[in-house]
Amino acid sequence: MPRPVHLDEAIATHVHDGDTVALEGFTHLIPFAAAHEIARQGRRHLKLVRMTPDVVYDQLIGLGVADELVFSYGGNPGVGSLHRLRDAVEKHWPHKLVVHEHSHAGLANAYVAGAGRLPFAVLRGYRGTDLEQQSDIISRVTCPFTGEELAAVKAVNPDVTVIHAQLADPEGNVMLWGLTGVQREAVLAADRAIVTVEEIVDEFPERTGAVILPEWALKAVSVVPGGAWPSYALGYSTRDNDFYQQWDVVSRDRGAFLAWAKENGLEAAADD
Amino acid sequence: MPRPVHLDEAIATHVHDGDTVALEGFTHLIPFAAAHEIARQGRRHLKLVRMTPDVVYDQLIGLGVADELVFSYGGNPGVGSLHRLRDAVEKHWPHKLVVHEHSHAGLANAYVAGAGRLPFAVLRGYRGTDLEQQSDIISRVTCPFTGEELAAVKAVNPDVTVIHAQLADPEGNVMLWGLTGVQREAVLAADRAIVTVEEIVDEFPERTGAVILPEWALKAVSVVPGGAWPSYALGYSTRDNDFYQQWDVVSRDRGAFLAWAKENGLEAAADD
Amino acid sequence: MTESWNSADMMNVAAARELHDGDVCLVGVGPPNLAANLARHTHAPGCRLVYESGAIDAKPRRLPLSIGDDDLAATATSVVSVPEMFNYWVGAGRIDVGFLGAAQIDRFANINTTVIGDHDNPKTRLPGAGGAPEIAANAGRVIVIVKQSLRTFVEQVDFVTSVGYGPTGRERQAPGAGPTLVITDHGVLEPDPATNELTMTRLHPGVTVEQARAATGWDLKVADSIQTVPVPTDTELDMLRRLRAREVI
Amino acid sequence: MTESWNSADMMNVAAARELHDGDVCLVGVGPPNLAANLARHTHAPGCRLVYESGAIDAKPRRLPLSIGDDDLAATATSVVSVPEMFNYWVGAGRIDVGFLGAAQIDRFANINTTVIGDHDNPKTRLPGAGGAPEIAANAGRVIVIVKQSLRTFVEQVDFVTSVGYGPTGRERQAPGAGPTLVITDHGVLEPDPATNELTMTRLHPGVTVEQARAATGWDLKVADSIQTVPVPTDTELDMLRRLRAREVI
């Protein structure tokens, strides 16, 4: 089913205004090229989900793509703040961003529940934190055997999940390895999954720790070499740490950010 | 910590009368050699846990090792009945065996909860079945977000889990691949884990789908080539289908079974 | 020349025919294994075989002897753990067709594979649930393959291991459609659209309604316009025999 | 010859010294990363570094730039998914020592990394929870590394992201022991055994009690017999600089 399609076609077909969209990749294999295509096509009012918003969502938020954000850690890893995220939350620029904050364990388990099509997941956490005040996504359940009270998180089921992977095979099966984060769950929790890959090979190599997703669990596969830049794809590229450092400068200032967007053909939207 | 020890020492140190013991390996990598050592050392009153009791537990049950059995499918795969299991349940020979029957999904999730040190797990299943009458291990919970009622299973946390794997490295880390079943969860749910391996290698090869368990999560590693016979270790051996067929004949008859046990140095215990 | 065949062949062939190209099919031991592989090697080369042992898209080169056959892992697109298989694939409703067997089945397709007799003092201890309860609940549709006899087709099952349509046919609460077909050595039964009562809708060639009734422990409902299942083709029979001989195909 | 050092060096060295050989240590970005790798390359070569990105027993050859550094997966004994990391390793209590940072911390070691100001209209939106709430709850012991100032050591945190000992020091309900040490650029604080109130038990060389009090937003409790932390050794300082320079070690 997912014979390679161009990325613009994959995004146009599967990502719609107002969708809940997860672009996953925990510190590795972050689908930047797909994110840029979503911005380029002018999608609006997205509810973005991602454990670590990272620079990729800082860009989308600054570009006005998102109305809401579900996340668990919103920093520029190893650098500092995400200035576009902060500007949207603190000063509502380019418009207000509503945030839903999980812990890593909480959001990871929300995807786990989503992948299993269960309405919630149970974990040992959150207890006594103010995060529990978000009662629409975090609650408690009582163990029917021991009476112990535990945390419950509401399942996350994105309309669309996008990930970047190293390989696809000619049938459209996909393989990723290295730090594979929560991608398996994010893909299986979604209604529609799109994967960009570095390349297509006849046969997958042996790779300890690899995740393989069968083509029938995916909607589209696009070949986008370097699609994770400035993050990295193990075996193909290394993280462009300079870009992450420079982003701190570019993103601090609205004008510099807008200039960056224009230069890269990612027009920041007039706010609506 | 788990520098290779002889199997007899591993079993003597870690498996005690009355323990809850899980020998896992779903149709592959079944730890037969360790099971035989448990019988040889005369362990009694064990509560055995295993998704698929298979011939390995048929032997242990016939030898009088077990008082209770937690399981989800008790057949001789591809052949028929487990006659020693049936004799123990139906005729109390060599003594009564109390059985707790899960579905595969239920027992797998009971190990998942155990591995995460949670008291229970949630799944979509069991509803309307008579299996639900076992209210000490199967119950229901209500989703705090949607109100939906789901099945809950009580966690399984064995005192000891034993598995067979292909490889250990010099530090005692363990690697297994092929059908890896529920072994990761069974090991991590246990208080103490013992692993028999085919061999020790300096460095692990790349193997897609492999499970690697760090040495500090294990109590003992023993080198037992062929330790899964008559089941198999992918890359090392193939399943001895003839043995599984012959077992149907041997195990049908108490006398034939006792003769087999004696021949193999696995004295069936006088019942106590 | 038409090869000869028996009722077991017919049952397997009839089951295989119900698999469609592209179906994701959860395969168990025994007849389902034979039927699914027969389908894949005849009319449904694109059906996807999933084994509860963890193999997704297994393409066994010869008939697997058990669901743990080494050929399954070797030829699968992906091998996953058993918890992942049940949570993310079976439980999540990604299986289009699940095959089940039965030691007892009642008129509302409730299935017993646990005990004959009393649960705590059984006459016969059966293998137990396995993956069946969740397959019965969550597969898009369920095909039961079982020989029809007074021993298996009973008024009331001794124990409900897997739910069909519930005690009176109206209690099913599950994401999947339930047992939409029961394929026996006599023919095919389907739940009545209004009542979910299993109704004989097709007979295998040479089988009579009277024979089917005599092999059923309740007053068997028969469709007004009962069909006859087409005889096995030579292609089907030939492949069935090659699979049983465990030829590499 | 003794090398010169500053308060940040002292803080990292003091943190590193708290790791013991054999400890399973969950490492976060920033100072914890530096401290854990310093420990591993000095007195605790057998400590096991776990990164929440999925790397178990990572042995990075140079200081990782982030928890997603490619050297982590390449040198780890095992790489697991993020759900597995949190469910089977962190949540299950397999972590002996967790390091945490803080934007605000109160006298009962409750931690805020979410917002400064009102939650819905914050003055400063901070990065958020990350792995901290479950590390705080489930690690055997927690070491907080944070610079001591009126901005960070506050009478009341604006938001409780991770629980120390609760609002009055008596509300902790979690498997782990909680924050047993808070290591700052001024010295070390430990919860009072009776009340769980953070108590200054050690000062870094050259730091006075008055300086520590002036950097604390509540009436700081000081141990009767306050100790002085030994100055960094040349070995420690040398390794700290090599790690910061990202030398391959």
Tab-separated table of N, CA and C in Angstrom, chain C residues 17-69:
chain	number	residue	atom	x	y	z
C	17	ARG	N	-11.038	-20.757	1.570
C	17	ARG	CA	-11.731	-19.886	0.611
C	17	ARG	C	-12.260	-18.603	1.261
C	18	GLU	N	-12.421	-18.629	2.574
C	18	GLU	CA	-12.988	-17.457	3.259
C	18	GLU	C	-11.944	-16.371	3.517
C	19	LEU	N	-10.706	-16.688	3.262
C	19	LEU	CA	-9.648	-15.678	3.409
C	19	LEU	C	-9.523	-14.910	2.103
C	20	HIS	N	-9.445	-13.583	2.220
C	20	HIS	CA	-9.322	-12.763	1.015
C	20	HIS	C	-7.926	-12.184	0.906
C	21	ASP	N	-7.543	-11.901	-0.315
C	21	ASP	CA	-6.249	-11.275	-0.546
C	21	ASP	C	-6.177	-9.977	0.254
C	22	GLY	N	-5.100	-9.805	0.994
C	22	GLY	CA	-4.934	-8.580	1.774
C	22	GLY	C	-5.395	-8.715	3.212
C	23	ASP	N	-6.166	-9.748	3.518
C	23	ASP	CA	-6.592	-9.963	4.904
C	23	ASP	C	-5.385	-10.154	5.824
C	24	VAL	N	-5.474	-9.554	6.992
C	24	VAL	CA	-4.518	-9.864	8.049
C	24	VAL	C	-5.143	-10.958	8.892
C	25	CYS	N	-4.483	-12.096	8.920
C	25	CYS	CA	-5.103	-13.290	9.476
C	25	CYS	C	-4.283	-13.832	10.633
C	26	LEU	N	-4.909	-13.981	11.778
C	26	LEU	CA	-4.220	-14.591	12.915
C	26	LEU	C	-4.409	-16.097	12.856
C	27	VAL	N	-3.302	-16.814	12.801
C	27	VAL	CA	-3.310	-18.239	12.525
C	27	VAL	C	-2.971	-19.017	13.781
C	28	GLY	N	-3.777	-19.995	14.137
C	28	GLY	CA	-3.465	-20.867	15.253
C	28	GLY	C	-3.000	-22.228	14.764
C	29	VAL	N	-2.721	-23.127	15.703
C	29	VAL	CA	-2.288	-24.479	15.334
C	29	VAL	C	-3.438	-25.262	14.700
C	30	GLY	N	-3.092	-26.351	14.055
C	30	GLY	CA	-4.099	-27.274	13.533
C	30	GLY	C	-4.727	-26.798	12.244
C	31	PRO	N	-6.047	-27.067	12.050
C	31	PRO	CA	-6.710	-26.739	10.795
C	31	PRO	C	-6.538	-25.275	10.343
C	32	PRO	N	-6.591	-24.280	11.254
C	32	PRO	CA	-6.400	-22.898	10.791
C	32	PRO	C	-5.062	-22.701	10.073
C	33	ASN	N	-4.034	-23.330	10.592
C	33	ASN	CA	-2.699	-23.233	10.017
C	33	ASN	C	-2.717	-23.778	8.585
C	34	LEU	N	-3.380	-24.912	8.419
C	34	LEU	CA	-3.474	-25.524	7.093
C	34	LEU	C	-4.312	-24.645	6.163
C	35	ALA	N	-5.441	-24.174	6.644
C	35	ALA	CA	-6.345	-23.369	5.815
C	35	ALA	C	-5.686	-22.065	5.378
C	36	ALA	N	-5.027	-21.402	6.315
C	36	ALA	CA	-4.431	-20.106	6.000
C	36	ALA	C	-3.308	-20.257	4.985
C	37	ASN	N	-2.488	-21.278	5.169
C	37	ASN	CA	-1.400	-21.481	4.215
C	37	ASN	C	-1.918	-21.964	2.861
C	38	LEU	N	-3.017	-22.709	2.880
C	38	LEU	CA	-3.649	-23.106	1.617
C	38	LEU	C	-4.135	-21.868	0.867
C	39	ALA	N	-4.778	-20.974	1.568
C	39	ALA	CA	-5.268	-19.735	0.942
C	39	ALA	C	-4.104	-18.949	0.337
C	40	ARG	N	-3.016	-18.851	1.105
C	40	ARG	CA	-1.878	-18.051	0.655
C	40	ARG	C	-1.236	-18.650	-0.591
C	41	HIS	N	-1.321	-19.966	-0.732
C	41	HIS	CA	-0.692	-20.604	-1.882
C	41	HIS	C	-1.681	-20.853	-3.024
C	42	THR	N	-2.925	-20.383	-2.853
C	42	THR	CA	-3.864	-20.522	-3.971
C	42	THR	C	-4.424	-19.146	-4.350
C	43	HIS	N	-5.613	-18.787	-3.847
C	43	HIS	CA	-6.288	-17.584	-4.341
C	43	HIS	C	-5.917	-16.296	-3.614
C	44	ALA	N	-5.223	-16.384	-2.474
C	44	ALA	CA	-4.981	-15.179	-1.672
C	44	ALA	C	-3.499	-15.012	-1.343
C	45	PRO	N	-2.676	-14.869	-2.387
C	45	PRO	CA	-1.232	-14.794	-2.133
C	45	PRO	C	-0.848	-13.580	-1.288
C	46	GLY	N	-1.701	-12.557	-1.255
C	46	GLY	CA	-1.382	-11.354	-0.492
C	46	GLY	C	-1.985	-11.324	0.895
C	47	CYS	N	-2.507	-12.449	1.377
C	47	CYS	CA	-3.013	-12.407	2.743
C	47	CYS	C	-1.830	-12.461	3.702
C	48	ARG	N	-2.005	-11.798	4.832
C	48	ARG	CA	-0.886	-11.617	5.755
C	48	ARG	C	-1.072	-12.500	6.966
C	49	LEU	N	-0.141	-13.381	7.178
C	49	LEU	CA	-0.266	-14.345	8.268
C	49	LEU	C	0.439	-13.823	9.517
C	50	VAL	N	-0.301	-13.761	10.584
C	50	VAL	CA	0.241	-13.351	11.875
C	50	VAL	C	0.086	-14.537	12.830
C	51	TYR	N	1.164	-14.883	13.505
C	51	TYR	CA	1.123	-15.982	14.482
C	51	TYR	C	1.279	-15.395	15.877
C	52	GLU	N	0.509	-15.886	16.829
C	52	GLU	CA	0.524	-15.280	18.163
C	52	GLU	C	1.877	-15.410	18.853
C	53	SER	N	2.722	-16.281	18.327
C	53	SER	CA	4.079	-16.396	18.863
C	53	SER	C	4.909	-15.155	18.555
C	54	GLY	N	4.417	-14.244	17.724
C	54	GLY	CA	5.120	-12.984	17.505
C	54	GLY	C	5.486	-12.686	16.059
C	55	ALA	N	5.251	-13.621	15.150
C	55	ALA	CA	5.642	-13.434	13.750
C	55	ALA	C	4.568	-12.674	12.981
C	56	ILE	N	4.947	-11.540	12.405
C	56	ILE	CA	4.039	-10.724	11.599
C	56	ILE	C	4.445	-10.871	10.138
C	57	ASP	N	3.467	-11.168	9.286
C	57	ASP	CA	3.740	-11.413	7.860
C	57	ASP	C	4.688	-12.586	7.678
C	58	ALA	N	4.433	-13.670	8.372
C	58	ALA	CA	5.245	-14.867	8.165
C	58	ALA	C	4.919	-15.444	6.795
C	59	LYS	N	5.943	-15.938	6.105
C	59	LYS	CA	5.763	-16.539	4.784
C	59	LYS	C	6.434	-17.907	4.799
C	60	PRO	N	5.886	-18.817	5.622
C	60	PRO	CA	6.568	-20.103	5.807
C	60	PRO	C	6.720	-20.842	4.481
C	61	ARG	N	7.899	-21.401	4.275
C	61	ARG	CA	8.194	-22.082	3.023
C	61	ARG	C	7.594	-23.475	2.989
C	62	ARG	N	7.317	-24.004	4.194
C	62	ARG	CA	6.524	-25.229	4.241
C	62	ARG	C	5.632	-25.160	5.475
C	63	LEU	N	4.663	-26.025	5.549
C	63	LEU	CA	3.664	-25.920	6.606
C	63	LEU	C	4.324	-25.945	7.979
C	64	PRO	N	4.130	-24.913	8.771
C	64	PRO	CA	4.742	-24.915	10.113
C	64	PRO	C	4.144	-26.031	10.957
C	65	LEU	N	4.999	-26.673	11.743
C	65	LEU	CA	4.537	-27.766	12.605
C	65	LEU	C	3.848	-27.240	13.851
C	66	SER	N	4.247	-26.043	14.265
C	66	SER	CA	3.598	-25.420	15.413
C	66	SER	C	3.727	-23.925	15.219
C	67	ILE	N	3.073	-23.176	16.102
C	67	ILE	CA	3.170	-21.721	15.944
C	67	ILE	C	4.544	-21.224	16.370
C	68	GLY	N	5.410	-22.121	16.839
C	68	GLY	CA	6.751	-21.724	17.206
C	68	GLY	C	7.795	-22.222	16.217
C	69	ASP	N	7.349	-22.693	15.064
C	69	ASP	CA	8.250	-23.196	14.044
C	69	ASP	C	9.308	-22.146	13.692
